[in-house]
Amino acid sequence: MPKHIAFDFDKTLATYNKWEGHDVLGDAIYDMVVLARRHLDAGDAVYIFTARVSERDHSPADIAKAVGAIEDWCEDVFGQVLPITACKLTRFSAFYDDRAVQVIPNQGVTVESLLHRILNVIHHDVGQTTTAIGLVESVESAESIHAALWERCMRAEASLAAGGQPHAKA
Ligand SMILES: [Mg+2]
């Protein structure tokens, strides 16, 4: 059964640092493009979900500029134009978005808080001096938690590749 999957544009599919114009777009972010490509190859419908085409935020002329630029970008990157929308459609089964805070359905629990709890358990089980939870407690925003977890994950993978333990410091 084909799925309908939405990918945010700025900071998800394409790099973004600062606003430079409706038709100024960043470079493709390789890993996320590969993921979108995999959905397309599986027969899923992939949408670009971006506020660049939000009628509440932008004039029709500016939206037209954005649509033209994103369609060209899609043609370059995917070899095809993908549908672009700023609306959350009922048929979407998943969103990839750098700003999303994922929630466990019907539980009132975020994936992030669950991660905290898991890291806590890991810490108490392993009892390391440099602890995962210490790492998380030392950062405040979701973005810095993600960055810290990412860094730790990269260190663990590098350590494993070098024949060490996953928790070893680099
Ligand atoms: Mg974004």
Short mmCIF file of C-alpha atoms in Angstrom, two decimals, residues 3-4 29 57 60 63 72 82 115 118 125-126 128 143 161 170:
data_model
loop_
_atom_site.label_atom_id
_atom_site.label_comp_id
_atom_site.label_asym_id
_atom_site.label_seq_id
_atom_site.Cartn_x
_atom_site.Cartn_y
_atom_site.Cartn_z
CA LYS A 3 2.13 5.81 1.64
CA HIS A 4 2.01 9.58 1.49
CA ILE A 29 21.22 17.09 2.34
CA ASP A 57 2.81 34.05 5.29
CA PRO A 60 0.97 34.92 -4.39
CA ILE A 63 4.81 31.79 -3.50
CA ASP A 72 13.71 23.19 -10.31
CA LEU A 82 7.38 16.61 -6.31
CA LEU A 115 14.90 8.94 25.37
CA ILE A 118 16.05 5.24 28.52
CA ASP A 125 22.60 -0.11 34.60
CA VAL A 126 26.08 0.62 33.38
CA GLN A 128 29.66 4.88 34.00
CA GLU A 143 18.27 20.98 19.35
CA ALA A 161 34.66 0.45 14.41
CA ALA A 170 36.79 8.90 21.70
#
